[in-house]
């Protein structure tokens, strides 16, 4: 159960090997989270993440496998998560791929891989976990969206489109869950320094996995619906949204 | 004919307004109806909820059934010779006061609100300003009827079924649904209180005054200004009193000495923004409260409401805290751990956590309930608005302090104590669990508090 100050006891991290996923799990365990499921593809990263969380005080850390692209397996994966630990207070959607924009522009296979990982795969798992949370009558879903979904950019519009779809779906899902005890928090980070973005030029107002984790922690405690990381991006993006397209596509972002 | 009406899904929160969860609220039409629901063993269980004054998650059951215990209420028998009443457990103390005061009877124990049910009073084993003299509500219960987790009706009394009786008293509703209780009343000549008030300039002064002469009074409570710092840290006002005798009353009140009005003055509308209760508004309020008591005052005549239930004058006063709500923190530590109370007040005062007057009280002897909260010692209770990011850490630190000093946190107020702290705070927890396992073997009785703490 979450406590009356929003403290989380049990978390399921989808994308448990990702830097944002792990940073968030560390932040939660530093508070009062004691049961963690780290789920993802890369077992090595998951195992070392699990060891670290145990050292930090988690009393139960489970490592589980899932593949966002293998949609047929999602229901049984969700069922297994709940049958392993019981009620889950927080499901963190921290998986995703950046993909190769250049390839994706002429090879639909790569474009669909990006869309299927970040959007359709996430939708499948969002619905599955929302049903579970509704049945237990409490809990939060945290969805890692991106500023890239806020306005499509020439340089990464396939990734941007997948996040735009995920963001729109999550907003509607959050509204549909009002009154069920289930809460959806959408997180829109800017450029985050991680291995996913290694070698890319950092955009202005770039941030770190730890800062994203802190914003998620704070957003859950306050019951927020959307947070931007850093917070200043909200103002920046609401300006950029209105920049005319001929000008926007020439901007160095 | 259906014995209960299927309920509607509702989002429920405790009185603090935090952490709402969804449950199906069912209004049972009879005791049979309650047994029927329990026998169906609903998957996420059942908890009884009275008037919803538990601050945290004690009367919530996410995804399961919440029984509206107020559906069954009323006096079933009044033995005027011995001052013993039998009531349906959903009866409120307020109704009992309205019905019984004109006949010269008062409830044995009342908390800071009269808007609680008898079932809730037993399940939380409530205490009042007379704990040092009279013990908890449970100390005055002669017998009760309970439908346990298997749907079986049990008659419990301290003499015949001590384990079950005392596991239920303070058991947070987790042994079953209390449907009826028989308890002793206090005879009174008037519905007024004769009150002596003193001002204490700091916490040491206050605690010394309380230790010194509390035993001369049946009722005693102190209000502390937790925002005062420096030399006046912990300054407070001490109110102590007795039920007024007819001869204590001025002539104009003697005409109707047992008058009782339960009317609230206003209802707080649900429009207050979170953040209205902050360290500045609270500081101003506390200053006014402290100054309105200009000096010590002997023998003032107060109404029952004025003395016991000042907050009941405003219906839904919890709305003042806005949509984010508030938490109440109440702990007790044994005599000898006065330093822990000092430290707690110091930390609260330094943190600036905005708390309207905190309540300090001396507890008398404990009763046999393994989860009953009051232990001989000091108890401090305070309300803090949710919003300050440092609040969780502050209260976690106070939990550690309380635990290290052999104290505990009151579960009826709690929504946030960590699971690992519970056994230290309630050393007889396993004894309680063993009894509960015989009364609720399949875990059909369930609450969010029980889930959070692994009870």
XYZ file of C-alpha atoms in Angstrom:
708
model
C 0.000 0.000 0.000
C 1.059 3.551 -0.630
C 1.020 5.476 2.635
C -0.765 8.727 3.363
C 2.223 10.794 2.246
C 2.477 8.917 -1.056
C 5.302 6.634 0.117
C 5.521 3.489 -2.036
C 6.018 -0.028 -0.611
C 6.091 -2.081 -3.828
C 7.236 -1.078 -7.310
C 7.335 -2.818 -10.703
C 9.952 -1.270 -12.979
C 9.400 -2.028 -16.671
C 12.757 -1.229 -18.178
C 14.535 -2.168 -14.968
C 17.902 -2.140 -16.695
C 17.498 1.427 -17.934
C 19.304 4.193 -16.154
C 16.135 6.171 -15.407
C 14.363 3.011 -14.222
C 17.181 2.101 -11.876
C 17.718 5.648 -10.631
C 14.023 5.825 -9.765
C 14.133 2.459 -7.989
C 17.150 3.645 -5.976
C 15.303 6.834 -4.989
C 12.247 4.845 -3.899
C 14.275 2.339 -1.893
C 16.109 5.213 -0.185
C 12.678 6.287 1.051
C 10.567 3.258 2.114
C 10.104 0.935 -0.869
C 11.081 -2.591 0.185
C 9.753 -4.792 -2.644
C 10.949 -4.257 -6.215
C 10.447 -6.149 -9.470
C 13.046 -5.216 -12.057
C 11.771 -6.348 -15.437
C 13.473 -6.028 -18.789
C 15.483 -7.816 -21.456
C 19.070 -7.335 -20.356
C 19.469 -9.802 -17.473
C 23.020 -8.738 -16.649
C 21.982 -5.129 -16.035
C 18.882 -6.322 -14.157
C 20.924 -8.575 -11.871
C 23.481 -5.968 -10.974
C 20.681 -3.456 -10.446
C 18.958 -5.921 -8.125
C 22.137 -6.413 -6.102
C 22.526 -2.693 -5.734
C 18.924 -2.252 -4.548
C 19.392 -5.012 -1.969
C 22.482 -3.255 -0.656
C 20.444 -0.063 -0.363
C 17.852 -1.750 1.844
C 15.269 -3.417 -0.396
C 14.224 -6.656 1.308
C 12.823 -8.310 -1.789
C 14.017 -7.760 -5.355
C 12.754 -9.981 -8.164
C 14.245 -10.015 -11.653
C 11.836 -10.814 -14.481
C 12.009 -11.001 -18.248
C 9.736 -9.256 -20.677
C 9.954 -8.055 -24.245
C 7.857 -5.070 -25.275
C 7.748 -6.411 -28.853
C 6.331 -9.799 -27.836
C 2.797 -8.673 -27.174
C 1.352 -12.170 -26.869
C 3.416 -12.694 -23.719
C 2.292 -9.516 -21.970
C -0.778 -10.800 -20.165
C 0.994 -13.782 -18.646
C 3.916 -11.550 -17.685
C 1.595 -9.119 -15.875
C -0.182 -12.017 -14.164
C 3.152 -13.377 -12.999
C 4.234 -10.028 -11.568
C 1.109 -9.786 -9.428
C 1.112 -13.421 -8.375
C 4.747 -13.075 -7.291
C 4.444 -10.039 -4.984
C 0.728 -9.326 -4.483
C -0.447 -5.718 -4.633
C 1.823 -3.386 -6.599
C 1.720 0.303 -5.624
C 3.574 1.701 -8.595
C 4.217 0.526 -12.159
C 6.997 2.487 -13.824
C 7.103 2.493 -17.630
C 10.780 3.227 -18.207
C 11.516 1.079 -21.254
C 12.001 2.349 -24.749
C 14.402 2.607 -27.652
C 15.784 5.637 -29.423
C 16.258 3.669 -32.657
C 18.102 4.798 -35.732
C 16.300 7.739 -37.268
C 18.278 7.634 -40.523
C 17.508 3.956 -41.101
C 13.882 4.336 -39.966
C 13.234 7.047 -42.562
C 13.610 4.613 -45.442
C 13.235 1.200 -43.723
C 9.790 0.680 -42.251
C 11.059 -2.294 -40.217
C 13.180 0.010 -38.052
C 10.413 2.619 -37.817
C 7.920 -0.030 -36.689
C 10.408 -1.462 -34.197
C 10.623 1.959 -32.555
C 6.851 2.469 -32.619
C 6.165 -1.068 -31.382
C 8.596 -0.796 -28.485
C 7.727 2.677 -27.299
C 4.064 2.922 -28.189
C 2.099 -0.199 -29.081
C 4.067 -2.451 -26.731
C 3.617 0.101 -23.960
C -0.117 0.381 -24.689
C -0.472 -3.373 -24.342
C 1.262 -3.337 -20.951
C -0.506 -0.149 -19.834
C -3.892 -1.741 -20.338
C -2.800 -4.946 -18.626
C -1.431 -3.166 -15.570
C -4.287 -0.656 -15.386
C -6.752 -3.552 -15.158
C -4.781 -5.047 -12.266
C -4.504 -1.723 -10.451
C -8.210 -1.043 -10.918
C -9.044 -4.417 -9.388
C -6.871 -3.732 -6.350
C -8.426 -0.259 -6.019
C -5.215 1.699 -5.591
C -1.868 2.394 -7.233
C 0.033 4.619 -9.621
C 1.324 4.310 -13.165
C 4.289 6.440 -14.149
C 4.904 6.824 -17.873
C 8.184 8.117 -19.261
C 7.155 10.326 -22.150
C 9.495 12.889 -23.686
C 9.621 16.463 -24.905
C 10.283 14.836 -28.276
C 6.601 13.901 -28.321
C 5.461 17.439 -27.680
C 6.388 18.681 -31.156
C 7.750 16.584 -33.947
C 11.328 17.419 -34.924
C 13.081 16.684 -38.222
C 15.980 15.014 -36.428
C 14.052 12.361 -34.467
C 10.439 12.311 -35.553
C 10.002 8.529 -35.453
C 10.994 8.405 -31.798
C 8.981 11.617 -31.278
C 5.895 10.086 -32.884
C 6.127 7.002 -30.661
C 6.327 9.203 -27.544
C 3.534 11.469 -28.804
C 1.294 8.425 -29.124
C 2.296 7.138 -25.706
C 1.751 10.537 -24.103
C -1.695 11.000 -25.658
C -2.753 7.495 -24.702
C -1.537 7.959 -21.128
C -3.374 11.249 -20.697
C -6.617 9.622 -21.753
C -5.916 6.569 -19.612
C -5.336 8.808 -16.587
C -8.666 10.539 -17.162
C -10.454 7.227 -17.593
C -9.091 6.033 -14.261
C -10.437 8.947 -12.203
C -12.533 7.507 -9.389
C -10.880 4.093 -9.499
C -8.131 4.888 -6.981
C -5.530 4.567 -9.772
C -3.414 7.556 -10.720
C -1.325 8.162 -13.852
C 1.728 10.419 -13.827
C 3.260 11.424 -17.159
C 6.906 12.463 -17.048
C 8.306 14.582 -19.883
C 12.053 14.860 -19.601
C 14.203 16.825 -21.975
C 17.566 15.487 -23.110
C 18.733 12.967 -20.467
C 22.398 11.993 -20.286
C 22.275 8.172 -20.506
C 23.789 5.402 -22.573
C 20.783 5.728 -24.900
C 21.835 9.279 -25.761
C 25.589 8.719 -25.611
C 27.385 10.461 -28.475
C 24.460 12.758 -29.246
C 24.783 16.491 -28.831
C 23.074 17.489 -25.602
C 20.148 19.858 -26.102
C 19.774 22.911 -23.887
C 18.183 22.192 -20.470
C 19.564 18.670 -20.469
C 19.154 16.596 -17.342
C 20.256 13.387 -15.564
C 18.547 10.111 -14.604
C 18.821 11.141 -10.924
C 16.986 14.405 -11.582
C 14.249 12.509 -13.433
C 14.024 10.044 -10.519
C 13.656 12.897 -8.039
C 10.929 14.501 -10.150
C 9.057 11.172 -10.320
C 9.366 10.692 -6.557
C 8.071 14.185 -5.905
C 5.289 13.865 -8.496
C 3.980 10.670 -6.882
C 4.016 12.176 -3.390
C 2.062 15.174 -4.668
C -0.286 13.198 -6.898
C 0.739 15.233 -9.961
C -0.478 14.278 -13.449
C 2.317 15.725 -15.605
C 5.848 16.725 -14.672
C 8.547 18.208 -16.875
C 12.224 17.627 -16.132
C 13.656 20.150 -15.697
C 10.511 22.078 -14.769
C 11.539 25.022 -16.957
C 10.884 22.911 -20.066
C 7.170 23.390 -19.595
C 7.454 27.075 -20.390
C 9.987 26.529 -23.173
C 7.864 23.909 -24.902
C 4.680 25.922 -24.622
C 6.530 28.650 -26.525
C 8.068 26.301 -29.101
C 4.662 24.755 -29.775
C 3.600 28.006 -31.441
C 6.690 28.628 -33.532
C 5.704 28.542 -37.261
C 6.939 25.402 -38.987
C 9.202 27.064 -41.585
C 11.032 28.648 -38.659
C 10.808 25.611 -36.341
C 12.505 23.260 -38.768
C 15.455 25.623 -39.048
C 15.966 25.778 -35.257
C 19.154 24.046 -34.098
C 17.390 21.641 -31.730
C -35.555 -10.565 0.638
C -32.030 -9.318 0.264
C -30.263 -8.856 3.558
C -28.004 -6.175 2.172
C -27.962 -3.761 -0.697
C -25.011 -4.156 -3.095
C -22.943 -1.068 -2.872
C -21.597 1.506 -5.246
C -17.900 1.935 -5.940
C -16.618 4.874 -3.950
C -13.300 6.567 -3.446
C -12.757 6.631 0.289
C -10.122 8.375 2.371
C -9.555 8.707 6.101
C -10.355 11.904 7.982
C -6.988 13.343 6.916
C -8.155 13.216 3.289
C -4.981 11.539 2.022
C -4.471 8.442 -0.124
C -8.015 7.697 -1.277
C -8.665 4.149 -2.484
C -11.643 2.601 -4.267
C -13.976 0.201 -2.506
C -17.541 -1.056 -2.737
C -19.547 0.505 0.083
C -22.283 -1.817 1.292
C -25.118 -0.800 3.620
C -26.131 -3.894 5.577
C -29.792 -4.035 6.527
C -29.313 -6.397 9.459
C -26.764 -8.453 11.393
C -27.771 -11.373 9.172
C -26.787 -9.318 6.169
C -23.316 -8.767 7.591
C -22.844 -12.487 8.249
C -23.989 -13.251 4.728
C -21.426 -10.918 3.173
C -18.619 -12.398 5.279
C -19.654 -15.958 4.415
C -19.319 -15.145 0.728
C -15.618 -14.471 1.431
C -15.179 -11.604 -1.034
C -11.757 -11.749 -2.618
C -10.292 -8.544 -1.193
C -12.165 -8.808 2.051
C -14.380 -6.638 4.200
C -13.841 -3.910 6.788
C -16.425 -2.052 8.872
C -16.379 1.743 8.694
C -18.251 3.961 11.112
C -18.169 7.731 10.840
C -14.784 7.818 9.110
C -12.873 9.709 11.807
C -9.809 7.454 11.687
C -7.250 9.771 10.110
C -5.363 7.284 7.954
C -6.187 3.976 6.276
C -7.830 2.031 9.139
C -11.327 2.114 7.630
C -10.332 1.716 3.963
C -10.288 -1.518 2.002
C -9.042 -0.942 -1.526
C -10.679 -3.172 -4.110
C -12.801 -4.835 -1.423
C -15.969 -4.174 0.552
C -16.404 -1.430 3.130
C -19.401 -2.047 5.381
C -21.237 1.086 6.398
C -21.484 0.299 10.094
C -23.675 3.334 10.786
C -26.501 1.484 9.033
C -27.261 -0.278 12.328
C -27.780 2.135 15.201
C -29.930 2.857 18.224
C -30.260 2.113 21.929
C -31.452 -1.455 22.572
C -31.610 -1.377 26.335
C -30.980 1.125 29.115
C -30.614 -0.177 32.660
C -31.169 3.036 34.616
C -30.645 1.338 37.940
C -27.048 0.337 37.181
C -26.206 2.887 34.509
C -25.603 0.295 31.803
C -26.618 0.730 28.184
C -26.748 -1.675 25.238
C -26.525 -0.122 21.795
C -26.123 -1.146 18.183
C -22.452 -0.606 17.324
C -23.186 1.954 14.609
C -24.638 4.378 17.166
C -22.668 7.609 17.465
C -21.508 9.062 20.755
C -23.247 12.267 19.676
C -26.616 10.502 19.477
C -25.972 8.867 22.836
C -25.316 12.284 24.351
C -28.511 13.675 22.860
C -30.542 10.726 24.117
C -28.924 10.022 27.469
C -27.832 13.389 28.867
C -31.410 14.537 29.546
C -31.742 11.396 31.683
C -28.546 12.266 33.571
C -26.113 9.857 31.903
C -22.859 10.526 30.074
C -20.585 8.254 28.030
C -17.665 6.842 30.032
C -15.049 8.137 27.586
C -15.263 10.669 24.774
C -12.458 11.598 22.390
C -11.956 15.084 20.929
C -14.943 14.514 18.656
C -18.311 13.018 19.532
C -18.830 12.047 15.871
C -17.599 8.464 16.274
C -19.495 5.203 16.533
C -19.413 2.866 19.507
C -17.964 0.136 17.261
C -15.180 2.484 16.168
C -14.609 3.538 19.782
C -13.987 -0.096 20.727
C -11.954 -1.023 17.634
C -9.651 1.976 18.197
C -9.917 1.622 21.990
C -10.331 5.368 22.193
C -9.224 7.493 25.108
C -10.245 10.905 26.323
C -9.206 13.571 28.760
C -10.050 11.208 31.637
C -7.677 8.401 30.662
C -5.489 8.935 33.741
C -8.592 8.438 35.903
C -10.892 6.120 33.952
C -8.859 4.326 31.257
C -10.038 3.777 27.683
C -13.508 3.178 26.287
C -12.764 -0.552 26.275
C -12.315 -0.513 30.049
C -16.010 0.260 30.414
C -17.358 -2.332 27.979
C -19.064 -5.223 29.767
C -19.794 -7.304 26.684
C -20.160 -7.088 22.935
C -21.453 -9.008 19.965
C -19.132 -9.546 17.037
C -19.498 -11.314 13.703
C -16.098 -12.820 13.093
C -14.277 -13.396 9.808
C -16.135 -16.655 9.178
C -19.546 -15.007 9.577
C -20.084 -16.587 13.006
C -21.687 -14.503 15.748
C -19.699 -14.364 19.001
C -20.533 -12.850 22.367
C -17.403 -11.447 23.938
C -16.742 -10.340 27.495
C -13.578 -9.739 29.501
C -14.490 -12.565 31.908
C -15.601 -15.320 29.520
C -13.542 -14.652 26.369
C -10.657 -12.445 27.485
C -8.393 -13.187 24.502
C -11.017 -12.424 21.886
C -12.440 -9.498 23.818
C -9.075 -7.779 24.219
C -7.903 -8.613 20.676
C -11.012 -6.792 19.476
C -10.556 -3.837 21.842
C -7.975 -1.773 19.977
C -7.851 -4.400 17.216
C -8.625 -1.871 14.455
C -11.690 -3.824 13.320
C -9.593 -6.784 12.203
C -11.216 -9.482 14.360
C -14.662 -9.023 12.830
C -17.601 -6.650 12.688
C -18.800 -5.402 16.087
C -22.596 -5.222 15.980
C -23.621 -4.482 19.567
C -22.005 -3.374 22.808
C -23.009 -3.091 26.434
C -21.124 -0.589 28.572
C -21.250 1.441 31.736
C -22.331 5.081 31.778
C -21.327 7.917 34.085
C -24.116 9.572 36.115
C -24.054 13.367 35.871
C -26.100 16.076 37.594
C -25.591 18.588 34.814
C -24.413 18.750 31.213
C -21.760 21.318 32.166
C -18.116 21.132 33.138
C -16.376 23.024 35.912
C -13.007 23.940 34.455
C -9.731 25.266 35.865
C -7.374 26.769 33.290
C -3.682 27.539 33.665
C -1.092 29.039 31.339
C 2.330 27.422 31.243
C 5.218 29.392 29.794
C 7.139 26.450 28.353
C 7.091 22.665 28.109
C 8.971 21.984 31.361
C 6.602 24.200 33.254
C 3.612 22.536 31.605
C 4.720 18.970 32.266
C 5.581 19.826 35.866
C 2.123 21.269 36.436
C 0.504 18.213 34.896
C 2.583 15.733 36.920
C 1.890 17.706 40.033
C -1.876 17.919 40.206
C -3.495 15.897 37.374
C -4.700 13.319 39.868
C -6.952 15.857 41.525
C -9.039 16.087 38.358
C -11.064 13.574 36.379
C -10.371 15.370 33.084
C -7.100 16.942 32.052
C -5.616 18.083 28.753
C -3.021 20.581 27.608
C -2.750 22.473 24.329
C 0.772 23.187 23.140
C 1.889 25.842 20.688
C 4.345 23.798 18.608
C 5.525 26.830 16.664
C 6.743 28.751 19.711
C 10.541 28.744 19.880
C 13.290 29.711 22.304
C 12.346 30.197 25.924
C 8.635 29.729 25.273
C 9.066 26.517 23.295
C 6.240 24.189 24.248
C 4.219 26.894 25.970
C 0.697 25.747 26.582
C -2.646 25.990 28.198
C -3.786 23.395 30.673
C -7.514 22.704 31.016
C -8.666 20.464 33.830
C -12.170 19.847 35.023
C -14.987 17.840 36.501
C -18.622 17.342 35.627
C -20.273 20.343 37.240
C -22.662 19.683 40.092
C -26.023 21.403 40.165
C -24.714 23.617 42.942
C -21.802 24.764 40.709
C -24.154 26.290 38.158
C -25.245 29.919 38.078
C -28.987 30.424 38.581
C -29.771 30.920 34.874
C -28.313 27.508 33.951
C -29.992 25.640 36.819
C -33.353 25.846 35.099
C -32.213 23.367 32.464
C -29.058 21.759 33.888
C -28.981 18.838 31.452
C -29.413 20.863 28.260
C -27.332 19.589 25.361
C -27.035 21.010 21.894
C -25.249 19.016 19.237
C -25.659 21.635 16.545
C -22.553 22.624 14.697
C -22.199 26.360 14.147
C -21.069 26.123 10.520
C -20.092 23.592 7.884
C -16.771 24.100 6.145
C -17.351 24.176 2.370
C -15.021 22.115 0.151
C -13.361 25.181 -1.335
C -10.274 25.747 0.779
C -7.005 25.593 -1.145
C -4.182 23.394 0.099
C -1.608 25.632 1.694
C -4.067 27.857 3.540
C -3.000 26.138 6.734
C 0.653 27.156 6.804
C 3.201 28.199 9.386
C 2.126 31.844 9.251
C -1.633 31.361 9.572
C -1.096 28.732 12.243
C 1.347 30.960 14.138
C -1.265 33.720 14.183
C -3.984 31.335 15.334
C -1.841 29.837 18.063
C -0.876 33.311 19.298
C -4.541 34.309 19.561
C -5.411 31.064 21.293
C -2.659 31.540 23.809
C -3.547 35.166 24.474
C -7.254 34.591 24.893
C -6.376 32.841 28.134
C -5.012 35.903 29.889
C -4.343 34.305 33.208
C -5.159 31.298 35.296
C -8.846 30.827 35.758
C -10.649 28.704 38.338
C -14.092 27.160 38.236
C -15.312 28.375 34.836
C -18.498 26.692 33.633
C -18.172 25.232 30.114
C -20.626 23.238 28.052
C -19.765 19.640 27.134
C -19.103 20.711 23.549
C -16.873 23.608 24.579
C -14.776 21.425 26.855
C -14.601 18.152 24.952
C -15.359 18.818 21.294
C -14.401 22.340 20.216
C -13.739 21.177 16.645
C -17.236 19.686 16.277
C -18.521 23.265 16.086
C -17.340 23.220 12.478
C -18.732 20.279 10.502
C -16.145 18.879 8.046
C -13.375 21.012 9.545
C -10.870 18.730 7.811
C -11.697 20.611 4.586
C -9.730 23.578 5.900
C -6.629 21.679 4.853
C -7.613 21.631 1.183
C -7.458 18.770 -1.267
C -3.990 17.559 -0.261
C -5.220 16.900 3.259
C -3.257 16.463 6.453
C -1.855 13.805 8.717
C -2.282 13.453 12.424
C 0.696 12.183 14.364
C 0.040 10.828 17.850
C 2.563 8.962 19.928
C 2.984 7.963 23.533
C 6.149 7.336 25.536
C 6.383 5.961 29.067
C 6.945 8.074 32.179
C 10.662 8.649 32.487
C 10.951 9.444 28.756
C 9.958 13.101 29.210
C 13.123 13.979 27.304
C 11.642 12.321 24.177
C 8.594 14.587 24.357
C 10.943 17.568 24.664
C 12.966 16.396 21.671
C 9.838 15.842 19.582
C 8.504 19.318 20.355
C 11.951 20.794 19.626
C 12.149 19.085 16.235
C 8.615 20.118 15.317
C 9.228 23.663 16.427
C 12.497 23.902 14.463
C 11.023 22.321 11.325
C 8.232 24.888 11.344
C 5.792 22.098 10.446
C 2.593 24.034 10.807
C 0.556 22.412 13.522
C -2.478 23.907 15.141
C -2.295 23.412 18.862
C -0.870 20.034 19.639
C -2.520 18.103 22.430
C -0.469 16.814 25.363
C -1.910 14.437 27.941
C -0.808 12.067 30.674
C -2.046 8.499 30.332
C -2.949 6.276 33.265
C -2.564 2.478 33.444
C -2.804 0.371 30.268
C -5.498 -2.263 29.766
C -4.913 -5.891 28.636
C -5.476 -5.166 24.907
C -2.320 -6.207 22.992
C -2.845 -3.407 20.443
C -4.424 -0.902 22.824
C -2.479 2.326 22.396
C -2.424 4.061 25.801
C 0.452 3.138 28.119
C 1.274 4.915 31.378
C 3.140 7.973 30.194
C 2.811 10.987 27.939
C 0.958 11.332 24.666
C 1.311 14.117 22.124
C -0.990 14.533 19.104
C -0.730 17.030 16.309
C -2.195 17.759 12.870
C 0.183 18.686 10.063
C -0.857 19.689 6.531
C 0.533 17.587 3.686
C 2.732 19.506 1.267
C 6.129 20.086 2.862
C 8.508 17.631 1.164
C 10.415 17.258 4.449
C 7.379 16.003 6.353
C 7.833 12.303 5.645
C 11.437 12.379 6.865
C 10.527 14.424 9.935
C 7.871 11.935 10.987
C 10.101 8.932 10.184
C 12.650 10.469 12.550
C 9.992 10.895 15.237
C 9.014 7.217 14.785
C 12.626 6.248 15.514
C 12.675 8.488 18.580
C 9.407 7.044 19.864
C 10.532 3.461 19.250
C 13.897 4.029 20.965
C 12.042 5.334 23.998
C 9.720 2.349 24.302
C 6.734 4.200 22.910
C 4.256 3.690 20.094
C 2.247 5.498 17.453
C -1.574 5.373 17.571
C -2.854 3.235 14.686
C -6.241 4.992 14.548
C -4.399 8.156 13.545
C -1.753 6.543 11.405
C -1.353 6.278 7.650
C 2.405 6.146 7.267
C 4.359 4.224 9.908
C 6.751 1.740 8.311
C 6.037 -1.942 8.682
C 9.377 -2.710 10.342
C 8.604 -0.379 13.242
C 5.397 -2.051 14.305
C 6.635 -4.998 16.327
C 8.908 -2.755 18.366
C 6.043 -0.383 19.086
C 3.580 -3.162 19.868
C 5.661 -5.967 21.410
C 2.563 -8.139 21.903
C 1.738 -8.033 18.193
C 2.321 -11.763 17.693
C 0.083 -12.666 20.616
C -2.622 -10.526 18.992
C -1.990 -12.175 15.601
C -2.466 -15.636 17.123
C -5.896 -14.695 18.457
C -6.882 -13.021 15.199
C -5.910 -16.181 13.310
C -8.686 -18.009 15.198
C -11.267 -15.275 14.551
C -10.382 -14.363 10.978
C -8.724 -17.564 9.726
C -9.148 -16.860 6.015
C -8.258 -13.197 6.160
C -11.749 -12.127 5.068
C -11.529 -9.134 7.395
C -9.041 -6.875 5.679
C -8.122 -3.191 5.557
C -5.590 -0.944 3.883
C -3.970 -0.416 7.296
C -3.589 -4.187 7.655
C -2.127 -4.444 4.134
C 0.316 -1.610 4.686
C 1.561 -2.885 8.016
C 1.292 -6.600 7.272
C -0.950 -7.090 10.319
